Coordinates of C-alpha atoms in Angstrom, one line a residue:
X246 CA -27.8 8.8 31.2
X247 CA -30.6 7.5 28.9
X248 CA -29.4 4.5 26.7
X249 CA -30.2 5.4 23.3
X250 CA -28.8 3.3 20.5
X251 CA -25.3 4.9 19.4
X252 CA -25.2 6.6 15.7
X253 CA -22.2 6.4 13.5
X254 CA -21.4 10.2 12.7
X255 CA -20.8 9.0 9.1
X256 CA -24.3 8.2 9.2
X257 CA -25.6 10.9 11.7
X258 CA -24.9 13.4 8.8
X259 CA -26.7 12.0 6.3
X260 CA -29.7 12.1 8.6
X261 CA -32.6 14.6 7.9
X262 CA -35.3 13.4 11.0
X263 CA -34.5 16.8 12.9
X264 CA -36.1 17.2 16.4
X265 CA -35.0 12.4 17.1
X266 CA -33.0 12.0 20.1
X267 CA -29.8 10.8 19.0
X268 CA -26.6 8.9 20.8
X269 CA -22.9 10.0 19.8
X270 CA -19.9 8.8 20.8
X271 CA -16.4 10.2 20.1
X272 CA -13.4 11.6 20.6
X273 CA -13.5 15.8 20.8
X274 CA -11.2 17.4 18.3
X275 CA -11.8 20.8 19.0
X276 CA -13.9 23.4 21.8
X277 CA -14.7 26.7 21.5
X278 CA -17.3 28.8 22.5
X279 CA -18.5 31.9 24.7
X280 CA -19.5 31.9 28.4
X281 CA -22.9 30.7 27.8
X282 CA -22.6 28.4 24.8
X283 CA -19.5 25.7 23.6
X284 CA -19.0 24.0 20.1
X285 CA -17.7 20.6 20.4
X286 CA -16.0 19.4 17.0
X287 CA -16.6 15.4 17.9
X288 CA -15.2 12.4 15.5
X289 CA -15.5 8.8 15.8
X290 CA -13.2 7.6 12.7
X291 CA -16.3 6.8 10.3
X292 CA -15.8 9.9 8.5
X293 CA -13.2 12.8 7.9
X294 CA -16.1 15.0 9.0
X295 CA -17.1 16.1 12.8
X296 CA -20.2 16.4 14.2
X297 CA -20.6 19.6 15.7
X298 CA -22.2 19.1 19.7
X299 CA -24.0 22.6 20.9
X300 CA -23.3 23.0 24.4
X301 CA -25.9 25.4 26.5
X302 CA -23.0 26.0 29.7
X303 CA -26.2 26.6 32.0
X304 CA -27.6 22.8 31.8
X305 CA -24.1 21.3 32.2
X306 CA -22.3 21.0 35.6
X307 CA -18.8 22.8 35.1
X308 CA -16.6 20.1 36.8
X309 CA -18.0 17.7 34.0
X310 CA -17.4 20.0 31.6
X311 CA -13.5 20.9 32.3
X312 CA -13.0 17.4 31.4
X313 CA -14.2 17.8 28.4
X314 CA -10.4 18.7 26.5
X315 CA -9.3 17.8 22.9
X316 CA -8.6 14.1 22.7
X317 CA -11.5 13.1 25.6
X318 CA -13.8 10.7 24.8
X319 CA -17.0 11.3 25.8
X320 CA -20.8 10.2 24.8
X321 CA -23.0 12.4 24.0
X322 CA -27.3 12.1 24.1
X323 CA -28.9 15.2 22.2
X324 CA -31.5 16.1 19.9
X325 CA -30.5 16.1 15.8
X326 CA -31.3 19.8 14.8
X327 CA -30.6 21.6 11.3
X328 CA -27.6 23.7 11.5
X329 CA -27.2 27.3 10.9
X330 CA -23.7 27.8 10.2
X331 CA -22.0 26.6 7.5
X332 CA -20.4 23.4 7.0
X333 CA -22.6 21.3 7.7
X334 CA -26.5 20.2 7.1
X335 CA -26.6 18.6 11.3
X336 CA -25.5 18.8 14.7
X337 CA -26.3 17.9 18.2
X338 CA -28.5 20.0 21.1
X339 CA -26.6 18.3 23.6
X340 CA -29.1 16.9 26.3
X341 CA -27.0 14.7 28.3
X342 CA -23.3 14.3 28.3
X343 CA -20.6 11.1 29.8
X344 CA -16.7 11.3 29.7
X345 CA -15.9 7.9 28.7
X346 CA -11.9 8.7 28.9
X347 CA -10.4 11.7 30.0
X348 CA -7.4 13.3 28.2
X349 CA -4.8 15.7 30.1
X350 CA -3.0 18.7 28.5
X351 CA -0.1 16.5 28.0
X352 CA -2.0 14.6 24.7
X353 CA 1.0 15.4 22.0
X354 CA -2.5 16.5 19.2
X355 CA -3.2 19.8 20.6
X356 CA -5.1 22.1 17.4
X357 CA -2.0 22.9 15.6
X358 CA -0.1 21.1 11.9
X359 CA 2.1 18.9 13.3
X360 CA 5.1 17.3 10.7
X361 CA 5.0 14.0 9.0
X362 CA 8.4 13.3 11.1
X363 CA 6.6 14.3 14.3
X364 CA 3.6 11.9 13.6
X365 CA 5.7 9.0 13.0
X366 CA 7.3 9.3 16.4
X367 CA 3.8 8.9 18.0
X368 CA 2.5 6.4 15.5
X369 CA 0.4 4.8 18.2
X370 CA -1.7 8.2 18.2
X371 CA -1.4 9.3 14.7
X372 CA -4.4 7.6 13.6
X373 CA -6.3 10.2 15.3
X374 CA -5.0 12.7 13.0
X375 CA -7.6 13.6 10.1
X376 CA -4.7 12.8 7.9
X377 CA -4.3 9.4 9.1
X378 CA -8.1 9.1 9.2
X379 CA -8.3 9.5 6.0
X380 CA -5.1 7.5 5.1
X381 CA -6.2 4.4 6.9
X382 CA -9.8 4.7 5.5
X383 CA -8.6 4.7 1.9
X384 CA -6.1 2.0 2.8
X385 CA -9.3 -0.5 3.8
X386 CA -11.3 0.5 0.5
X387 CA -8.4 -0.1 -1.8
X388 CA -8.2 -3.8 -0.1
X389 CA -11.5 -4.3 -0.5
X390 CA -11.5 -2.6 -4.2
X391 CA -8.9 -5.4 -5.0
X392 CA -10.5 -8.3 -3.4
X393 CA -13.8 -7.9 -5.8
X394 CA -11.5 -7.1 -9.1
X395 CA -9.8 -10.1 -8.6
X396 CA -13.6 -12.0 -7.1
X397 CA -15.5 -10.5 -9.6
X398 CA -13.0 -12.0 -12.7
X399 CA -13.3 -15.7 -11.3
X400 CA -9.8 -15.7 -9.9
X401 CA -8.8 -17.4 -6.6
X402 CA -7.5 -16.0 -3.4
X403 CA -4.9 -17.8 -2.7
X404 CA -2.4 -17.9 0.6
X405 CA 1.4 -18.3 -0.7
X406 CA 3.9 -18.8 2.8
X407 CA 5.1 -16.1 4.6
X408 CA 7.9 -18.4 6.1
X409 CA 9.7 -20.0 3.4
X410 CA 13.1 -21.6 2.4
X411 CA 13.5 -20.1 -1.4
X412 CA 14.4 -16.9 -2.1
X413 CA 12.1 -16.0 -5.2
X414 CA 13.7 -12.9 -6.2
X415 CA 17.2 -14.5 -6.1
X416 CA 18.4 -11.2 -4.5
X417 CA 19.5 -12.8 -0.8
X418 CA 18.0 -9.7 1.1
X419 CA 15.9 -12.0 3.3
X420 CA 15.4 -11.6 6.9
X421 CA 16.3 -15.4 8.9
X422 CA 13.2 -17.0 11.0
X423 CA 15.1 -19.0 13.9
X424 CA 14.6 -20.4 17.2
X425 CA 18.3 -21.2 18.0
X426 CA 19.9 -19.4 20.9
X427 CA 22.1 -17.1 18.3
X428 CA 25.1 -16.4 21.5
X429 CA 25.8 -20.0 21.0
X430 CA 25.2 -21.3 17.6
X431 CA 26.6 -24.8 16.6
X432 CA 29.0 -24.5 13.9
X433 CA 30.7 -27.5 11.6
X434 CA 34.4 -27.6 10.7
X435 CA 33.9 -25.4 7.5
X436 CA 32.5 -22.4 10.5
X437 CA 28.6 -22.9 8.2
X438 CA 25.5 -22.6 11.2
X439 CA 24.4 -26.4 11.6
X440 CA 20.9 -25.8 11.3
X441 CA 19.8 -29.3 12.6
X442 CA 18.5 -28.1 15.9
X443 CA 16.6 -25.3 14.3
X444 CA 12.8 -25.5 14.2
X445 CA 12.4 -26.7 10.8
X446 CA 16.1 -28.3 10.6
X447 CA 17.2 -25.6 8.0
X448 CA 17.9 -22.4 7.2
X449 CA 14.4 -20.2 6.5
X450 CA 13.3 -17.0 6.1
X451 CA 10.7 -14.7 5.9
X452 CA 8.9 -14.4 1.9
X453 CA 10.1 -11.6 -0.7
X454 CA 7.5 -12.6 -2.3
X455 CA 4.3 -15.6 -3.1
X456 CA 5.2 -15.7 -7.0
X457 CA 6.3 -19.3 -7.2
X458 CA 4.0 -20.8 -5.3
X459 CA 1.2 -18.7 -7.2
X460 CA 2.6 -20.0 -10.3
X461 CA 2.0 -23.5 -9.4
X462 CA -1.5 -22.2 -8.3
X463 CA -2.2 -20.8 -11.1
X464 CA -1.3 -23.9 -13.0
X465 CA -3.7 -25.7 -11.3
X466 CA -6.8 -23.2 -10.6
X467 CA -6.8 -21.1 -14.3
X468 CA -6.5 -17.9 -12.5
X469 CA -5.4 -17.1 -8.6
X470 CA -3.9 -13.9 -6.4
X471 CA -2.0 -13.6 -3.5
X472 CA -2.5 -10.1 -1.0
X473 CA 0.0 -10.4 2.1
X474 CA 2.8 -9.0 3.6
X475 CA 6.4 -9.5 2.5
X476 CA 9.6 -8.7 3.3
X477 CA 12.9 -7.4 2.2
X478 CA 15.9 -7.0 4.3
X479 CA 17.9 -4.6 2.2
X480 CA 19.0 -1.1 3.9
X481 CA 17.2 1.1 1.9
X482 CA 16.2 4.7 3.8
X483 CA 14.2 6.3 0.6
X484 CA 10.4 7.7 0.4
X485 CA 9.4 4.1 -1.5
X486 CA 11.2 1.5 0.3
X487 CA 9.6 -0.1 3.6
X488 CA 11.3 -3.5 5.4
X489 CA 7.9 -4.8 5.6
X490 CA 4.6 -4.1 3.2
X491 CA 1.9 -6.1 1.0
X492 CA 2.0 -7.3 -2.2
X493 CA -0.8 -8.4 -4.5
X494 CA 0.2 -11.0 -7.0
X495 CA -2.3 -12.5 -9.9
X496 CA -1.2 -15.2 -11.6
X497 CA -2.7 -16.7 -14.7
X498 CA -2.8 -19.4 -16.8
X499 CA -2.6 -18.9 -20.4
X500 CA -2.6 -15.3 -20.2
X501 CA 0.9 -14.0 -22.4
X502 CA 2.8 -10.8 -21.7
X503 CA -0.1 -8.8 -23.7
X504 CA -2.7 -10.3 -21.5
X505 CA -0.8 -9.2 -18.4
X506 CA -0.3 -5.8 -19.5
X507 CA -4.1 -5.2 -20.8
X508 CA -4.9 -7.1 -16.7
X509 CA -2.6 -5.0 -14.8
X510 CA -3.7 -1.4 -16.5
X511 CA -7.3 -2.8 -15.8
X512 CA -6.9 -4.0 -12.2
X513 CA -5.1 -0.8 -11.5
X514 CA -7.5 1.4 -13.3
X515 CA -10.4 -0.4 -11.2
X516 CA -8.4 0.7 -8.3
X517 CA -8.1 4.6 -8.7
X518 CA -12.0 4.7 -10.1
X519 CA -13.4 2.5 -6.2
X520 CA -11.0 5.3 -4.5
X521 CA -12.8 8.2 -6.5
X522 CA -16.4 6.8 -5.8
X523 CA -15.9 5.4 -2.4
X524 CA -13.2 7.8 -0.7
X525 CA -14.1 10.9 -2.2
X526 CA -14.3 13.0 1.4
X527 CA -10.9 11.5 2.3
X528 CA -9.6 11.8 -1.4
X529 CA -10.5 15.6 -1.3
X530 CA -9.4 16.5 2.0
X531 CA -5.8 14.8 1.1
X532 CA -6.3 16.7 -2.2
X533 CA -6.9 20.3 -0.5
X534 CA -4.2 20.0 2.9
X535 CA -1.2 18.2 0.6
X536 CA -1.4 17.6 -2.8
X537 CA -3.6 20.0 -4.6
X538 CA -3.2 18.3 -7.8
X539 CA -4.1 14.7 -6.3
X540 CA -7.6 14.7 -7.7
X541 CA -6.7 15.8 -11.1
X542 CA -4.0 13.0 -11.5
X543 CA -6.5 9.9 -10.8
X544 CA -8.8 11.6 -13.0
X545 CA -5.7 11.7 -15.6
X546 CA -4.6 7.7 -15.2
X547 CA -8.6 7.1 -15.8
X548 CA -8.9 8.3 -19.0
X549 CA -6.1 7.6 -21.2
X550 CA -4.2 4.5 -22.3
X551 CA -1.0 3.3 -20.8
X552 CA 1.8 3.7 -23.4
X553 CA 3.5 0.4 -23.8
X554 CA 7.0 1.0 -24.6
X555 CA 9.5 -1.3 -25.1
X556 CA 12.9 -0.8 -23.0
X557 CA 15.4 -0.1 -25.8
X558 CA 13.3 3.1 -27.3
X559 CA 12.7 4.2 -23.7
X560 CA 16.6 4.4 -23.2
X561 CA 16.8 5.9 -26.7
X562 CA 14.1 8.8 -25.5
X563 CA 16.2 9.1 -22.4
X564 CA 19.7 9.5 -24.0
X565 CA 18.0 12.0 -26.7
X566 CA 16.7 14.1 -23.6
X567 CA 20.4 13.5 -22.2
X568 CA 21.5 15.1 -25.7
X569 CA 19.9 18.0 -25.1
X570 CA 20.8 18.8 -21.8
X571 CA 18.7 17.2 -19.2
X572 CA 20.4 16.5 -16.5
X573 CA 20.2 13.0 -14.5
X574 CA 21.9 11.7 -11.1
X575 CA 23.0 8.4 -12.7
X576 CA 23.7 7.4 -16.0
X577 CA 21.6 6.3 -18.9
X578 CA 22.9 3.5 -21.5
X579 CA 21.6 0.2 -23.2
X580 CA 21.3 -2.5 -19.8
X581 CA 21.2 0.0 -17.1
X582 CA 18.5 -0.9 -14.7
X583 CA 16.2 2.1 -14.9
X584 CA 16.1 4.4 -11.8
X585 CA 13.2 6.6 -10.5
X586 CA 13.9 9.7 -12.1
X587 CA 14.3 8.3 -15.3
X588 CA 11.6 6.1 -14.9
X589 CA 9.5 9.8 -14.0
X590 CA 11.0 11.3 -16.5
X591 CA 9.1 9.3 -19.0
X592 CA 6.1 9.1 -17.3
X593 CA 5.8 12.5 -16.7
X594 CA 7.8 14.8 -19.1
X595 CA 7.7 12.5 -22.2
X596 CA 4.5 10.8 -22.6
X597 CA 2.9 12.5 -19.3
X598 CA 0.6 9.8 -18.8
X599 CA 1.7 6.0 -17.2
X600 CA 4.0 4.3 -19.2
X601 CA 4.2 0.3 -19.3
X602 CA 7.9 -0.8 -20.1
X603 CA 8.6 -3.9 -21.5
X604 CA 11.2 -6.3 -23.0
X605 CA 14.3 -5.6 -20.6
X606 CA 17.9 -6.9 -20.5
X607 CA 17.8 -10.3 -19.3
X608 CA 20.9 -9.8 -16.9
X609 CA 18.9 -7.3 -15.0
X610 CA 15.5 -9.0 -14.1
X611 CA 14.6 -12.4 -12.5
X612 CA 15.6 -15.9 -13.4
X613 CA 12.0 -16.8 -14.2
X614 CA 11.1 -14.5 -17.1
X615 CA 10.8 -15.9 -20.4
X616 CA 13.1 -15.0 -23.3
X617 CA 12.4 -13.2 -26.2
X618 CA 13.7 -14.6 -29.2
X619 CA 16.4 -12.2 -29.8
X620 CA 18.2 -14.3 -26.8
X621 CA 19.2 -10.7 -25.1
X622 CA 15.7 -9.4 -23.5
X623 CA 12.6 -10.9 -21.3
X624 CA 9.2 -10.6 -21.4
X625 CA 8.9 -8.2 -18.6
X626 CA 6.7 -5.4 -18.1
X627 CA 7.0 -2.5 -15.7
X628 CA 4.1 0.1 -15.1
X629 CA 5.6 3.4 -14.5
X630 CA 3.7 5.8 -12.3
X631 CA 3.6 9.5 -11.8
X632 CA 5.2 10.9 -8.5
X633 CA 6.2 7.4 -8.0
X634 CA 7.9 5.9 -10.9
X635 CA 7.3 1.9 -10.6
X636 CA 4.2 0.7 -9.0
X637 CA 3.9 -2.8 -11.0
X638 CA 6.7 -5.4 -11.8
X639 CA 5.9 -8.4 -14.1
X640 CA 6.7 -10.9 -16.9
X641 CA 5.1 -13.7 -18.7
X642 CA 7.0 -16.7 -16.9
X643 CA 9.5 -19.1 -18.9
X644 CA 7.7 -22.1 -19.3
X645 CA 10.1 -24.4 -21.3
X646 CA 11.9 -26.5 -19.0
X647 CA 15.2 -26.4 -20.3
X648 CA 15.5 -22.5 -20.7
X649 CA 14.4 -22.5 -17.2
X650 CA 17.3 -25.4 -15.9
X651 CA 19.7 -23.0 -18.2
X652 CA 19.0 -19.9 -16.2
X653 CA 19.1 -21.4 -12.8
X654 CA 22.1 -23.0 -13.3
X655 CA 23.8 -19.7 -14.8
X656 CA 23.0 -17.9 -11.5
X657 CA 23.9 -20.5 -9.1
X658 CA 20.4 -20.7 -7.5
X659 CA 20.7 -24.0 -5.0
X660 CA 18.6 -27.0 -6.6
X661 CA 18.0 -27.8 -3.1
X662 CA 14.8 -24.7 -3.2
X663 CA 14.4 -24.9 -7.0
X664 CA 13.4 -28.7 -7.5
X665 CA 9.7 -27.9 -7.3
X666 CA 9.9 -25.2 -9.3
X667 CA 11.1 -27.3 -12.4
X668 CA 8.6 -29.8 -11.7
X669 CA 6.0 -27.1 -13.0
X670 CA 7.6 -27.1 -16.0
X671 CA 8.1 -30.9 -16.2
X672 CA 4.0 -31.9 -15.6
X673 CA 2.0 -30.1 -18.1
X674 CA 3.4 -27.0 -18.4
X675 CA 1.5 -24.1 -19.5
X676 CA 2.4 -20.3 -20.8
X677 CA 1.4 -18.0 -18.0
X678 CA 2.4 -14.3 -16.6
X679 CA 1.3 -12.4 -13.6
X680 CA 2.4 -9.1 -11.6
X681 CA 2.8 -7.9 -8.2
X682 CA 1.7 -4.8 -7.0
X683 CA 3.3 -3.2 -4.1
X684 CA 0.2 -2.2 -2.1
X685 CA 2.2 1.0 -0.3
X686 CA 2.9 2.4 -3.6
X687 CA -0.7 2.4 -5.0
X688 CA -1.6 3.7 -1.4
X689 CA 0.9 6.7 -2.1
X690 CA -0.6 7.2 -5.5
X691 CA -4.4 7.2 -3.9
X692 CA -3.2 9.4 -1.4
X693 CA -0.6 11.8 -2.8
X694 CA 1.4 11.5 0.6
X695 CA 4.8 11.7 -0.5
X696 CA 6.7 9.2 2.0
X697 CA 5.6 5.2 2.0
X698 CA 6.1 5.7 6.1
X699 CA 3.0 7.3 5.7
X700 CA 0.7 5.2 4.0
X701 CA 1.2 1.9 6.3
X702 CA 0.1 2.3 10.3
X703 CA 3.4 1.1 11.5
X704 CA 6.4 1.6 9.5
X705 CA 9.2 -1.1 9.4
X706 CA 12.5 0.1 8.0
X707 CA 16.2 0.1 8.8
X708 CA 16.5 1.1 12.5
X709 CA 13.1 1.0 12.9
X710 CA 10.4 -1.4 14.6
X711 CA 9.0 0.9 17.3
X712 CA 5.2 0.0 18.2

């Protein structure tokens, strides 16, 4: 076969130079045809789109071409000619064809819908799905979108642990990084694990999240983000929750819980508007095959304000709404942690547009927040999502040392992790606030997929760490 430089098909069909000899190589997605000419639908992941391959039957030998079957991989040499069906501007005369990989009848993605369920039992082929084409695609843009936000605004990448000794979040749902033989662990006369032996001679565990160590980041670089995995070991089988997903975390000096909120509605704004211009094939075929209103919604979160609503007239709406007879699962009252459908229920009933929620009970959110004046409620803010409910947590931090020492102490966090925390507060302290962004929800948002399963290649969740 003559070596001719391979063409991306992402690029192929953007070309115009009919009658060029042209290189393709791919996986086939679909063949049909009569008994003297086949179509070959071919795709090589740069694009939801195929290239279509015209196949004259009487140039070809036919023991080459029963190997060509959906899911082969082949290579393809052909001239680029204008097409006269519809669909699409190109395709291939095919000149000379190669099977690279053959593919028996067996292959699970035969040309039929197959169920989310289905896919995720095969998760090592589902990326060959034009769903998961388009998923994956979109997931690389929206990292990429975030890295030149953050870039572009002077603010520091900046790599927090992923094996660590504190527990940020204070909620103990951490998943234990050991090399002790666990059939025969070395206890002391209380029955406590004697970590001694361990690799780092104590107890350690995989991150919940980079926010402390971003803190004293920020405190020394103005203006800094995280972007890694983290991990929560809590048995949670829902559509948001995943064992094992990415956060993005800004921290920044001087910035108050104003400055957050005005930061995270930008950032996430930023976000939805690089998916629109950069992913709009993928965007639209996600739109058209699942979610026919996905298109309409990003438009919706780019063109109006967030509502910022403080938590105590967001429980009033709620227990008006409960007045007049809507009905929700669990119960609404003054300190009640806010679950999804109420959360929805604002976002998308009441104001129908994102909501930011601020000022919550103190008893229900982190140690770390600082206190409003009224001794009762923090500077937090959550940004409430359609479909989704919560897709940002934050909170200007406490910066007074003492209020922070008060707090720690009141929920028996161990000095033993904390020390170095405080000392933040004791060296030149600073007001600061920052966010995290669960990356999986903004991917579900992007996508309009409706399980978190779906939005990360290889899902880890209770029960779960196939692949």
């Amino acid at each position: 076969m003559e070596t001719i430089r391979r063409t991306k098909i992402v690029d192929l069909l953007k070309r115009r130079d009919f009658g060029a000899m042209v290189n393709v190589k791919g996986w086939v997605r679909t063949r049909r045809g009569s008994k003297q000419v086949n179509f070959i639908a071919l795709n090589d992941g740069s694009t939801i789109n195929n290239v279509q391959i015209v196949v004259d039957l009487a140039n070809f030998d036919e023991e080459l071409l029963k190997q060509i079957t959906t899911g082969a991989c082949i290579s393809v040499n052909g001239e680029l000619v204008e097409s006269v069906g519809a669909g699409q501007a190109a395709e291939i005369q095919a000149r000379e064809m190669v099977v690279l990989g053959t593919c028996d009848n067996t292959y699970p993605l035969q040309k039929k819908g197959h169920s989310m369920e289905f896919l995720r039992e095969i998760a090592h082929l589902r990326p060959r799905t034009n769903t998961f084409g388009a998923v994956f695609r979109i997931r690389h843009n929206m990292a990429i979108a975030i890295h030149k936000f953050f870039h572009d605004r002077g603010f520091f990448y900046f790599h927090t642990p992923l094996i660590t000794a504190s527990d940020c979040e204070g909620a103990g749902q951490m998943f234990q990084v050991t090399t002790m033989n666990l059939y025969d662990l070395k206890k002391d006369e209380n029955g406590s694990i004697i970590y001694d032996n361990d690799f780092f001679g104590k107890q350690a565990s995989l991150t919940v999240s980079g926010q402390l160590e971003g803190e004293l980041a920020a405190t020394a670089l103005g203006a800094i983000y995280t972007f890694g995995p983290t991990f929560r070991a809590e048995n949670s089988n829902t559509p948001r929750h995943l064992a094992e997903f990415w956060m993005i975390e800004p921290e920044v000096a001087f910035n108050d819980i104003n400055d957050n909120m005005d930061l995270a509605e930008e950032f996430i704004k930023f976000c939805v508007q690089w998916a629109l211009d950069n992913c709009y094939d993928d965007v639209k075929f996600l739109n058209d095959m699942f979610d026919k209103g996905l298109i309409e919604r990003l438009q919706g979160v780019l063109k109006e304000s967030f509502v910022r609503l403080p938590y105590t007239e967001g429980i009033k709406i709620l227990e008006e709404a409960v007045a007049n007879g809507h009905k929700f699962e669990f119960p609404v009252y003054w300190g009640v942690d806010l679950a999804s459908e109420h959360e929805r229920f604002l976002v998308e009933e009441h104001f129908k547009r994102p909501v930011i929620l601020t000022d919550y009970p103190k008893e229900i959110k982190a140690f770390y927040m600082k206190q409003n004046e009224d001794g009762k409620t923090v500077r937090a803010m959550d940004v409430l999502f359609p479909k989704i409910g919560e897709i940002i947590g934050g909170s200007e931090r406490e910066a007074d040392y003492d209020k922070l020492l008060t707090r720690i102490q009141e929920l028996n966090i161990p000095m033993k992790d904390m020390w170095w925390y405080l000392d933040t507060r004791k060296y030149g302290s600073c007001p600061h606030s920052g966010f995290g962004l669960g990356f999986e929800r903004l991917l579900l948002f992007v996508t309009g997929m409706a399980n978190i399963r779906d939005v990360i290649p290889f899902p880890r969740t209770p029960r779960n760490a196939e692949f």
